[in-house]
mmCIF file of C-alpha atoms in Angstrom:
data_model
loop_
_atom_site.group_PDB
_atom_site.id
_atom_site.type_symbol
_atom_site.label_atom_id
_atom_site.label_comp_id
_atom_site.label_asym_id
_atom_site.label_seq_id
_atom_site.Cartn_x
_atom_site.Cartn_y
_atom_site.Cartn_z
ATOM 1 C CA UNK A 4 -1.913 19.295 5.583
ATOM 2 C CA UNK A 5 -1.707 21.176 2.150
ATOM 3 C CA UNK A 6 -1.758 19.773 -0.571
ATOM 4 C CA UNK A 7 0.567 16.494 -0.706
ATOM 5 C CA UNK A 8 1.642 16.937 -4.997
ATOM 6 C CA UNK A 9 0.613 13.697 -7.056
ATOM 7 C CA UNK A 10 3.895 12.131 -7.680
ATOM 8 C CA UNK A 11 5.008 11.685 -3.644
ATOM 9 C CA UNK A 12 1.734 10.035 -3.414
ATOM 10 C CA UNK A 13 2.687 7.690 -6.105
ATOM 11 C CA UNK A 14 6.240 7.497 -4.591
ATOM 12 C CA UNK A 15 5.107 6.797 -1.054
ATOM 13 C CA UNK A 16 2.418 4.042 -2.128
ATOM 14 C CA UNK A 17 5.362 2.426 -4.522
ATOM 15 C CA UNK A 18 7.496 1.786 -0.933
ATOM 16 C CA UNK A 19 4.763 1.101 1.865
ATOM 17 C CA UNK A 20 3.608 -1.550 -1.225
ATOM 18 C CA UNK A 21 7.348 -2.397 -1.458
ATOM 19 C CA UNK A 22 7.092 -1.772 -5.444
ATOM 20 C CA UNK A 23 10.057 -0.113 -6.258
ATOM 21 C CA UNK A 24 11.312 -1.552 -9.708
ATOM 22 C CA UNK A 25 7.304 -1.363 -10.847
ATOM 23 C CA UNK A 26 6.949 2.680 -9.889
ATOM 24 C CA UNK A 27 9.480 3.656 -13.313
ATOM 25 C CA UNK A 28 6.063 2.139 -14.960
ATOM 26 C CA UNK A 29 4.984 6.109 -15.310
ATOM 27 C CA UNK A 30 7.766 8.751 -15.612
ATOM 28 C CA UNK A 31 5.842 10.386 -13.182
ATOM 29 C CA UNK A 32 8.170 13.932 -12.721
ATOM 30 C CA UNK A 33 8.152 14.394 -16.653
ATOM 31 C CA UNK A 34 4.067 14.632 -16.726
ATOM 32 C CA UNK A 35 1.741 16.055 -15.459
ATOM 33 C CA UNK A 36 -1.688 14.852 -13.641
ATOM 34 C CA UNK A 37 -4.505 16.482 -12.488
ATOM 35 C CA UNK A 38 -5.236 14.009 -10.266
ATOM 36 C CA UNK A 39 -4.795 10.450 -8.639
ATOM 37 C CA UNK A 40 -7.326 8.503 -10.496
ATOM 38 C CA UNK A 41 -5.680 10.300 -14.352
ATOM 39 C CA UNK A 42 -2.604 9.304 -12.887
ATOM 40 C CA UNK A 43 -3.359 4.978 -12.089
ATOM 41 C CA UNK A 44 -4.617 5.020 -15.342
ATOM 42 C CA UNK A 45 -1.367 6.265 -16.911
ATOM 43 C CA UNK A 46 0.226 3.223 -14.762
ATOM 44 C CA UNK A 47 -1.678 1.159 -15.295
ATOM 45 C CA UNK A 48 -2.241 1.275 -18.828
ATOM 46 C CA UNK A 49 1.775 0.787 -18.594
ATOM 47 C CA UNK A 50 1.691 -1.961 -16.896
ATOM 48 C CA UNK A 51 -1.066 -4.090 -19.038
ATOM 49 C CA UNK A 52 1.545 -3.170 -22.158
ATOM 50 C CA UNK A 53 3.613 -5.512 -20.471
ATOM 51 C CA UNK A 54 1.045 -7.692 -19.332
ATOM 52 C CA UNK A 55 -0.326 -8.108 -22.773
ATOM 53 C CA UNK A 56 3.304 -8.535 -23.923
ATOM 54 C CA UNK A 57 4.231 -11.413 -21.717
ATOM 55 C CA UNK A 58 0.987 -13.108 -21.805
ATOM 56 C CA UNK A 59 -2.542 -12.679 -19.615
ATOM 57 C CA UNK A 60 -1.860 -15.145 -15.961
ATOM 58 C CA UNK A 61 -3.484 -17.980 -17.511
ATOM 59 C CA UNK A 62 -5.001 -20.907 -14.435
ATOM 60 C CA UNK A 63 -6.951 -24.216 -14.845
ATOM 61 C CA UNK A 64 -10.585 -24.104 -14.510
ATOM 62 C CA UNK A 65 -13.113 -26.822 -13.750
ATOM 63 C CA UNK A 66 -16.157 -27.131 -15.956
ATOM 64 C CA UNK A 67 -19.070 -29.741 -16.268
ATOM 65 C CA UNK A 68 -21.331 -29.240 -19.519
ATOM 66 C CA UNK A 69 -23.345 -31.214 -21.822
ATOM 67 C CA UNK A 70 -21.463 -32.474 -24.960
ATOM 68 C CA UNK A 71 -22.062 -35.233 -27.293
ATOM 69 C CA UNK A 72 -19.436 -37.699 -26.760
ATOM 70 C CA UNK A 73 -17.099 -37.864 -23.750
ATOM 71 C CA UNK A 74 -14.845 -35.145 -22.948
ATOM 72 C CA UNK A 75 -13.316 -36.077 -19.565
ATOM 73 C CA UNK A 76 -15.042 -37.097 -16.688
ATOM 74 C CA UNK A 77 -17.895 -38.382 -16.935
ATOM 75 C CA UNK A 78 -20.817 -38.018 -14.930
ATOM 76 C CA UNK A 79 -22.525 -40.810 -14.998
ATOM 77 C CA UNK A 80 -25.260 -39.530 -12.506
ATOM 78 C CA UNK A 81 -25.807 -36.307 -13.750
ATOM 79 C CA UNK A 82 -26.091 -38.176 -17.364
ATOM 80 C CA UNK A 83 -29.028 -39.917 -16.266
ATOM 81 C CA UNK A 84 -30.951 -37.970 -14.059
ATOM 82 C CA UNK A 85 -30.892 -35.644 -17.523
ATOM 83 C CA UNK A 86 -31.626 -38.620 -20.354
ATOM 84 C CA UNK A 87 -28.405 -37.630 -21.588
ATOM 85 C CA UNK A 88 -27.894 -40.844 -23.172
ATOM 86 C CA UNK A 89 -30.648 -41.870 -25.285
ATOM 87 C CA UNK A 90 -29.492 -38.692 -26.677
ATOM 88 C CA UNK A 91 -26.096 -39.579 -27.432
ATOM 89 C CA UNK A 92 -25.209 -37.076 -25.629
ATOM 90 C CA UNK A 93 -23.525 -36.782 -21.628
ATOM 91 C CA UNK A 94 -22.679 -34.790 -18.492
ATOM 92 C CA UNK A 95 -18.712 -34.549 -18.292
ATOM 93 C CA UNK A 96 -16.391 -32.099 -16.000
ATOM 94 C CA UNK A 97 -13.393 -30.909 -17.460
ATOM 95 C CA UNK A 98 -10.111 -28.680 -16.860
ATOM 96 C CA UNK A 99 -9.758 -25.859 -19.097
ATOM 97 C CA UNK A 100 -6.495 -23.853 -18.805
ATOM 98 C CA UNK A 101 -7.949 -20.303 -18.751
ATOM 99 C CA UNK A 102 -7.276 -15.882 -18.999
ATOM 100 C CA UNK A 103 -11.120 -16.444 -17.169
ATOM 101 C CA UNK A 104 -9.625 -16.259 -13.942
ATOM 102 C CA UNK A 105 -9.564 -13.539 -10.737
ATOM 103 C CA UNK A 106 -7.316 -11.590 -11.149
ATOM 104 C CA UNK A 107 -7.821 -10.571 -14.864
ATOM 105 C CA UNK A 108 -10.987 -10.049 -14.142
ATOM 106 C CA UNK A 109 -10.845 -7.238 -11.546
ATOM 107 C CA UNK A 110 -7.945 -5.674 -13.370
ATOM 108 C CA UNK A 111 -11.087 -5.422 -16.423
ATOM 109 C CA UNK A 112 -13.143 -4.282 -14.106
ATOM 110 C CA UNK A 113 -10.407 -1.380 -12.768
ATOM 111 C CA UNK A 114 -10.687 -0.129 -16.538
ATOM 112 C CA UNK A 115 -14.603 -0.871 -16.801
ATOM 113 C CA UNK A 116 -14.298 1.830 -13.502
ATOM 114 C CA UNK A 117 -11.905 4.292 -15.056
ATOM 115 C CA UNK A 118 -14.131 4.828 -18.368
ATOM 116 C CA UNK A 119 -16.615 5.413 -16.576
ATOM 117 C CA UNK A 120 -14.876 8.560 -14.271
ATOM 118 C CA UNK A 121 -16.256 11.688 -15.379
ATOM 119 C CA UNK A 122 -12.691 13.872 -14.935
ATOM 120 C CA UNK A 123 -10.609 10.694 -16.883
ATOM 121 C CA UNK A 124 -8.141 12.782 -19.300
ATOM 122 C CA UNK A 125 -8.692 11.781 -23.363
ATOM 123 C CA UNK A 126 -5.495 10.462 -23.558
ATOM 124 C CA UNK A 127 -5.720 7.966 -21.064
ATOM 125 C CA UNK A 128 -9.534 7.390 -22.108
ATOM 126 C CA UNK A 129 -8.462 6.451 -25.481
ATOM 127 C CA UNK A 130 -5.880 4.551 -24.157
ATOM 128 C CA UNK A 131 -7.199 2.308 -21.563
ATOM 129 C CA UNK A 132 -10.324 1.246 -23.886
ATOM 130 C CA UNK A 133 -7.873 -1.058 -26.767
ATOM 131 C CA UNK A 134 -7.343 -2.537 -23.184
ATOM 132 C CA UNK A 135 -10.831 -3.096 -21.819
ATOM 133 C CA UNK A 136 -11.686 -4.443 -25.036
ATOM 134 C CA UNK A 137 -8.300 -6.968 -25.213
ATOM 135 C CA UNK A 138 -10.186 -8.828 -22.718
ATOM 136 C CA UNK A 139 -12.590 -10.525 -24.483
ATOM 137 C CA UNK A 140 -12.644 -13.836 -22.794
ATOM 138 C CA UNK A 141 -12.750 -12.600 -19.243
ATOM 139 C CA UNK A 142 -15.714 -12.071 -17.637
ATOM 140 C CA UNK A 143 -16.986 -8.922 -16.244
ATOM 141 C CA UNK A 144 -18.254 -8.734 -12.816
ATOM 142 C CA UNK A 145 -18.511 -6.850 -9.954
ATOM 143 C CA UNK A 146 -15.971 -6.844 -7.574
ATOM 144 C CA UNK A 147 -15.849 -5.772 -3.382
ATOM 145 C CA UNK A 148 -12.580 -5.847 -1.444
ATOM 146 C CA UNK A 149 -12.670 -9.299 -0.314
ATOM 147 C CA UNK A 150 -11.863 -10.092 -4.228
ATOM 148 C CA UNK A 151 -8.221 -9.030 -3.684
ATOM 149 C CA UNK A 152 -7.426 -11.192 -0.814
ATOM 150 C CA UNK A 153 -8.635 -14.000 -2.954
ATOM 151 C CA UNK A 154 -6.290 -13.840 -5.834
ATOM 152 C CA UNK A 155 -2.926 -15.924 -5.650
ATOM 153 C CA UNK A 156 -0.040 -14.732 -6.432
ATOM 154 C CA UNK A 157 3.061 -16.609 -6.942
ATOM 155 C CA UNK A 158 6.921 -15.982 -8.623
ATOM 156 C CA UNK A 159 5.759 -15.947 -12.175
ATOM 157 C CA UNK A 160 2.932 -14.334 -11.610
ATOM 158 C CA UNK A 161 3.969 -11.808 -9.615
ATOM 159 C CA UNK A 162 3.820 -8.644 -11.491
ATOM 160 C CA UNK A 163 0.287 -8.794 -10.750
ATOM 161 C CA UNK A 164 0.590 -7.353 -7.550
ATOM 162 C CA UNK A 165 1.230 -3.951 -7.678
ATOM 163 C CA UNK A 166 -1.885 -3.761 -10.404
ATOM 164 C CA UNK A 167 -3.649 -5.431 -7.552
ATOM 165 C CA UNK A 168 -2.837 -2.957 -5.339
ATOM 166 C CA UNK A 169 -3.206 0.031 -7.772
ATOM 167 C CA UNK A 170 -6.863 -1.894 -8.386
ATOM 168 C CA UNK A 171 -7.925 -1.987 -5.070
ATOM 169 C CA UNK A 172 -7.016 1.694 -4.512
ATOM 170 C CA UNK A 173 -8.725 2.475 -6.782
ATOM 171 C CA UNK A 174 -12.018 -0.117 -6.042
ATOM 172 C CA UNK A 175 -11.840 1.076 -2.345
ATOM 173 C CA UNK A 176 -12.385 5.645 -3.410
ATOM 174 C CA UNK A 177 -13.703 5.741 -6.241
ATOM 175 C CA UNK A 178 -16.920 6.082 -5.914
ATOM 176 C CA UNK A 179 -20.267 5.607 -7.234
ATOM 177 C CA UNK A 180 -22.071 9.283 -6.216
ATOM 178 C CA UNK A 181 -25.950 8.424 -5.851
ATOM 179 C CA UNK A 182 -27.874 11.828 -6.250
ATOM 180 C CA UNK A 183 -25.970 12.092 -9.956
ATOM 181 C CA UNK A 184 -24.943 8.977 -11.602
ATOM 182 C CA UNK A 185 -21.291 9.293 -11.760
ATOM 183 C CA UNK A 186 -18.148 8.569 -9.870
ATOM 184 C CA UNK A 187 -15.821 10.196 -7.827
ATOM 185 C CA UNK A 188 -12.876 10.011 -6.174
ATOM 186 C CA UNK A 189 -12.989 10.182 -2.391
ATOM 187 C CA UNK A 190 -9.327 11.381 -2.186
ATOM 188 C CA UNK A 191 -7.725 8.963 0.166
ATOM 189 C CA UNK A 192 -5.074 12.318 1.228
ATOM 190 C CA UNK A 193 -7.484 13.611 4.152
ATOM 191 C CA UNK A 194 -8.637 10.461 4.917
ATOM 192 C CA UNK A 195 -5.832 10.519 8.768
ATOM 193 C CA UNK A 196 -6.375 6.989 9.777
ATOM 194 C CA UNK A 197 -5.489 5.480 6.165
ATOM 195 C CA UNK A 198 -3.008 7.997 6.091
ATOM 196 C CA UNK A 199 -0.940 7.147 9.359
ATOM 197 C CA UNK A 200 -0.655 3.848 7.925
ATOM 198 C CA UNK A 201 0.359 4.518 4.746
ATOM 199 C CA UNK A 202 3.235 7.146 6.275
ATOM 200 C CA UNK A 203 4.540 4.083 8.975
ATOM 201 C CA UNK A 204 4.694 1.749 5.885
ATOM 202 C CA UNK A 205 6.288 4.073 3.468
ATOM 203 C CA UNK A 206 8.552 5.267 6.477
ATOM 204 C CA UNK A 207 9.971 1.191 6.768
ATOM 205 C CA UNK A 208 10.160 0.761 3.905
ATOM 206 C CA UNK A 209 12.481 3.256 2.779
ATOM 207 C CA UNK A 210 15.403 3.422 5.046
ATOM 208 C CA UNK A 211 14.892 -0.829 4.581
ATOM 209 C CA UNK A 212 15.959 0.158 0.654
ATOM 210 C CA UNK A 213 17.748 3.116 1.184
ATOM 211 C CA UNK A 214 19.935 2.114 4.023
ATOM 212 C CA UNK A 215 20.131 -1.606 5.110
ATOM 213 C CA UNK A 216 23.492 -1.811 3.095
ATOM 214 C CA UNK A 217 24.025 0.467 6.646
ATOM 215 C CA UNK A 218 22.210 -0.423 9.402
ATOM 216 C CA UNK A 219 20.210 -3.516 10.659
ATOM 217 C CA UNK A 220 16.077 -2.112 9.872
ATOM 218 C CA UNK A 221 13.243 -3.654 11.245
ATOM 219 C CA UNK A 222 10.293 -3.114 13.345
ATOM 220 C CA UNK A 223 11.336 -5.522 17.034
ATOM 221 C CA UNK A 224 9.680 -5.973 20.057
ATOM 222 C CA UNK A 225 11.457 -4.402 22.851
ATOM 223 C CA UNK A 226 11.269 -5.588 26.590
ATOM 224 C CA UNK A 227 10.661 -4.270 29.344
ATOM 225 C CA UNK A 228 13.621 -3.630 32.141
ATOM 226 C CA UNK A 229 10.900 -4.997 34.253
ATOM 227 C CA UNK A 230 10.922 -7.191 37.411
ATOM 228 C CA UNK A 231 7.763 -8.391 38.372
ATOM 229 C CA UNK A 232 6.823 -8.908 41.787
ATOM 230 C CA UNK A 233 5.133 -11.604 44.030
ATOM 231 C CA UNK A 234 2.335 -13.308 41.068
ATOM 232 C CA UNK A 235 2.199 -10.283 38.836
ATOM 233 C CA UNK A 236 3.648 -11.263 35.545
ATOM 234 C CA UNK A 237 5.245 -9.634 33.101
ATOM 235 C CA UNK A 238 2.593 -9.798 30.469
ATOM 236 C CA UNK A 239 0.200 -7.576 31.428
ATOM 237 C CA UNK A 240 2.473 -5.218 30.907
ATOM 238 C CA UNK A 241 1.430 -3.499 27.304
ATOM 239 C CA UNK A 242 3.182 -4.222 23.917
ATOM 240 C CA UNK A 243 6.930 -2.398 23.040
ATOM 241 C CA UNK A 244 7.323 -2.415 18.998
ATOM 242 C CA UNK A 245 8.777 -0.072 17.439
ATOM 243 C CA UNK A 246 7.989 1.654 13.936
ATOM 244 C CA UNK A 247 10.869 1.537 12.555
ATOM 245 C CA UNK A 248 14.549 0.224 14.117
ATOM 246 C CA UNK A 249 17.959 1.087 12.747
ATOM 247 C CA UNK A 250 20.583 -0.347 14.109
ATOM 248 C CA UNK A 251 24.417 -0.346 13.228
ATOM 249 C CA UNK A 252 27.699 -1.853 15.825
ATOM 250 C CA UNK A 253 28.172 1.513 17.176
ATOM 251 C CA UNK A 254 24.514 3.438 17.484
ATOM 252 C CA UNK A 255 20.660 2.571 17.557
ATOM 253 C CA UNK A 256 17.897 4.591 15.961
ATOM 254 C CA UNK A 257 14.017 4.662 16.804
ATOM 255 C CA UNK A 258 11.459 6.368 14.556
ATOM 256 C CA UNK A 259 7.946 6.738 15.648
ATOM 257 C CA UNK A 260 6.272 7.646 12.913
ATOM 258 C CA UNK A 261 3.348 9.612 13.469
ATOM 259 C CA UNK A 262 0.717 10.986 10.947
ATOM 260 C CA UNK A 263 -1.283 13.761 12.549
ATOM 261 C CA UNK A 264 -2.641 16.980 11.045
ATOM 262 C CA UNK A 265 -0.952 18.523 14.795
ATOM 263 C CA UNK A 266 1.644 17.629 15.807
ATOM 264 C CA UNK A 267 0.953 20.047 19.251
ATOM 265 C CA UNK A 268 -1.652 20.502 21.705
ATOM 266 C CA UNK A 269 -2.770 23.694 22.551
ATOM 267 C CA UNK A 270 -2.539 24.488 26.323
ATOM 268 C CA UNK A 271 -2.600 27.990 28.132
ATOM 269 C CA UNK A 272 -2.235 29.670 24.881
ATOM 270 C CA UNK A 273 1.192 27.249 24.620
ATOM 271 C CA UNK A 274 2.145 24.433 22.299
ATOM 272 C CA UNK A 275 3.784 21.677 23.161
ATOM 273 C CA UNK A 276 4.015 18.238 22.166
ATOM 274 C CA UNK A 277 1.525 15.147 23.306
ATOM 275 C CA UNK A 278 3.337 14.382 25.756
ATOM 276 C CA UNK A 279 1.561 10.055 25.127
ATOM 277 C CA UNK A 280 4.499 10.229 22.173
ATOM 278 C CA UNK A 281 6.887 11.858 23.796
ATOM 279 C CA UNK A 282 6.133 8.684 27.108
ATOM 280 C CA UNK A 283 5.677 6.132 24.308
ATOM 281 C CA UNK A 284 9.376 6.566 22.996
ATOM 282 C CA UNK A 285 11.324 7.814 26.051
ATOM 283 C CA UNK A 286 10.010 3.954 27.570
ATOM 284 C CA UNK A 287 11.460 2.365 23.404
ATOM 285 C CA UNK A 288 14.344 4.252 24.860
ATOM 286 C CA UNK A 289 14.361 3.283 28.097
ATOM 287 C CA UNK A 290 14.384 -0.054 27.864
ATOM 288 C CA UNK A 291 16.793 -0.189 24.998
ATOM 289 C CA UNK A 292 19.384 0.182 27.740
ATOM 290 C CA UNK A 293 20.525 -2.934 28.928
ATOM 291 C CA UNK A 294 22.729 -5.751 27.334
ATOM 292 C CA UNK A 295 22.291 -6.567 24.034
ATOM 293 C CA UNK A 296 23.154 -2.876 23.129
ATOM 294 C CA UNK A 297 26.223 -2.002 25.351
ATOM 295 C CA UNK A 298 28.316 -0.169 23.500
ATOM 296 C CA UNK A 299 25.961 1.457 20.771
ATOM 297 C CA UNK A 300 24.297 5.024 21.140
ATOM 298 C CA UNK A 301 20.587 4.690 21.685
ATOM 299 C CA UNK A 302 17.984 7.776 20.239
ATOM 300 C CA UNK A 303 14.848 7.856 19.593
ATOM 301 C CA UNK A 304 13.525 10.154 16.884
ATOM 302 C CA UNK A 305 9.253 10.987 16.155
ATOM 303 C CA UNK A 306 8.703 12.408 13.068
ATOM 304 C CA UNK A 307 5.832 13.601 12.101
ATOM 305 C CA UNK A 308 5.090 15.380 8.684
ATOM 306 C CA UNK A 309 4.811 18.888 8.620
ATOM 307 C CA UNK A 310 1.853 20.523 8.957
ATOM 308 C CA UNK A 311 1.881 24.083 9.466
ATOM 309 C CA UNK A 312 5.535 24.541 10.161
ATOM 310 C CA UNK A 313 8.921 22.773 10.841
ATOM 311 C CA UNK A 314 9.996 22.119 13.962
ATOM 312 C CA UNK A 315 13.552 19.999 15.125
ATOM 313 C CA UNK A 316 13.572 19.680 18.589
ATOM 314 C CA UNK A 317 16.754 17.450 20.412
ATOM 315 C CA UNK A 318 16.354 16.534 24.504
ATOM 316 C CA UNK A 319 18.900 15.202 26.670
ATOM 317 C CA UNK A 320 16.925 13.138 29.452
ATOM 318 C CA UNK A 321 18.729 11.149 31.665
ATOM 319 C CA UNK A 322 21.733 10.880 29.298
ATOM 320 C CA UNK A 323 19.062 9.754 26.460
ATOM 321 C CA UNK A 324 18.128 11.366 23.389
ATOM 322 C CA UNK A 325 14.580 12.663 22.503
ATOM 323 C CA UNK A 326 14.492 13.954 19.196
ATOM 324 C CA UNK A 327 10.709 15.702 17.609
ATOM 325 C CA UNK A 328 11.115 16.170 13.837
ATOM 326 C CA UNK A 329 9.296 16.892 11.203
ATOM 327 C CA UNK A 330 9.504 15.921 7.088
ATOM 328 C CA UNK A 331 7.994 18.113 4.572
ATOM 329 C CA UNK A 332 5.636 15.692 2.250
ATOM 330 C CA UNK A 333 5.041 18.965 0.230
ATOM 331 C CA UNK A 334 9.004 19.246 -1.203
ATOM 332 C CA UNK A 335 10.067 17.847 -4.250
ATOM 333 C CA UNK A 336 10.685 14.443 -4.207
ATOM 334 C CA UNK A 337 14.466 14.187 -4.164
ATOM 335 C CA UNK A 338 15.007 17.068 -1.274
ATOM 336 C CA UNK A 339 12.260 15.024 0.615
ATOM 337 C CA UNK A 340 14.987 11.899 -0.142
ATOM 338 C CA UNK A 341 17.901 14.125 1.198
ATOM 339 C CA UNK A 342 15.818 15.317 4.007
ATOM 340 C CA UNK A 343 15.292 11.825 5.079
ATOM 341 C CA UNK A 344 18.336 9.945 4.735
ATOM 342 C CA UNK A 345 20.494 13.026 5.477
ATOM 343 C CA UNK A 346 18.597 14.622 7.965
ATOM 344 C CA UNK A 347 16.204 12.582 10.287
ATOM 345 C CA UNK A 348 18.652 10.421 10.831
ATOM 346 C CA UNK A 349 21.981 11.983 11.232
#
């Protein structure tokens, strides 16, 4: 697959993360970025400036220290054990409001990684350095992917979610080259499994945001229109869950997002659509033709990113409409957006 523009990857991520308000932290269409780390560096600069202006998140942390006198709750056994009382001192437990919390530690560690990235633009380096220094009261930590799931977010610190998504992506893809001792960025766009998950979330959230006023947008389980015979049970049948379903009073459109390097397979020197994909959507559409959807036209679309060429093929199968369509992720964003709205769900 040819290279997807950096700006488009950023928009895909913003939709997939369901963070559209934050996507305009950086005017990505008005600037040139040589790679994603430099774009994310500028996103972090804008986001952190906002955080520092508003005030970094703080939380109470419990500490136990030896004091002259009493502070907080006396730890009597510890004080006796260490003979502190004889020296007019005592071990005390107390809660302290501090910026030294995990979410700030993760952001500081991410800036540290970027500052050691050899391809970081000089401008980004100059912007990040003072922000790193502003975390002077936050510990330097070695982070793991598991750390991101331990952060507790709520309404008052929800803005952190977007920046932590950026930080996690950088953590998982900005790696140290052991042979050269340098940080390198692994191009996750070439990871078909990760891009498949991203593509699916992007398509779902794009339609939820952009056509949610016209359609009910959902990812729904479909019930098999089957009757078990004898001791048989429907529990043994595979689950059917759509990637995206758009429903209004007259239409139900099932979109199955398929991020494949090769949408077709070659058989006897002739290219054909993947049969498993066709049968999957055919099963979805067939089992949606029920009383709940009486009066609606039910259609299925298999949606692929463009690889070598665009295609738009539609078939009628026993009164059901199933289409194979592509979306070109390499197009300028406004054209890509128009295609998703006007060509895919026309």
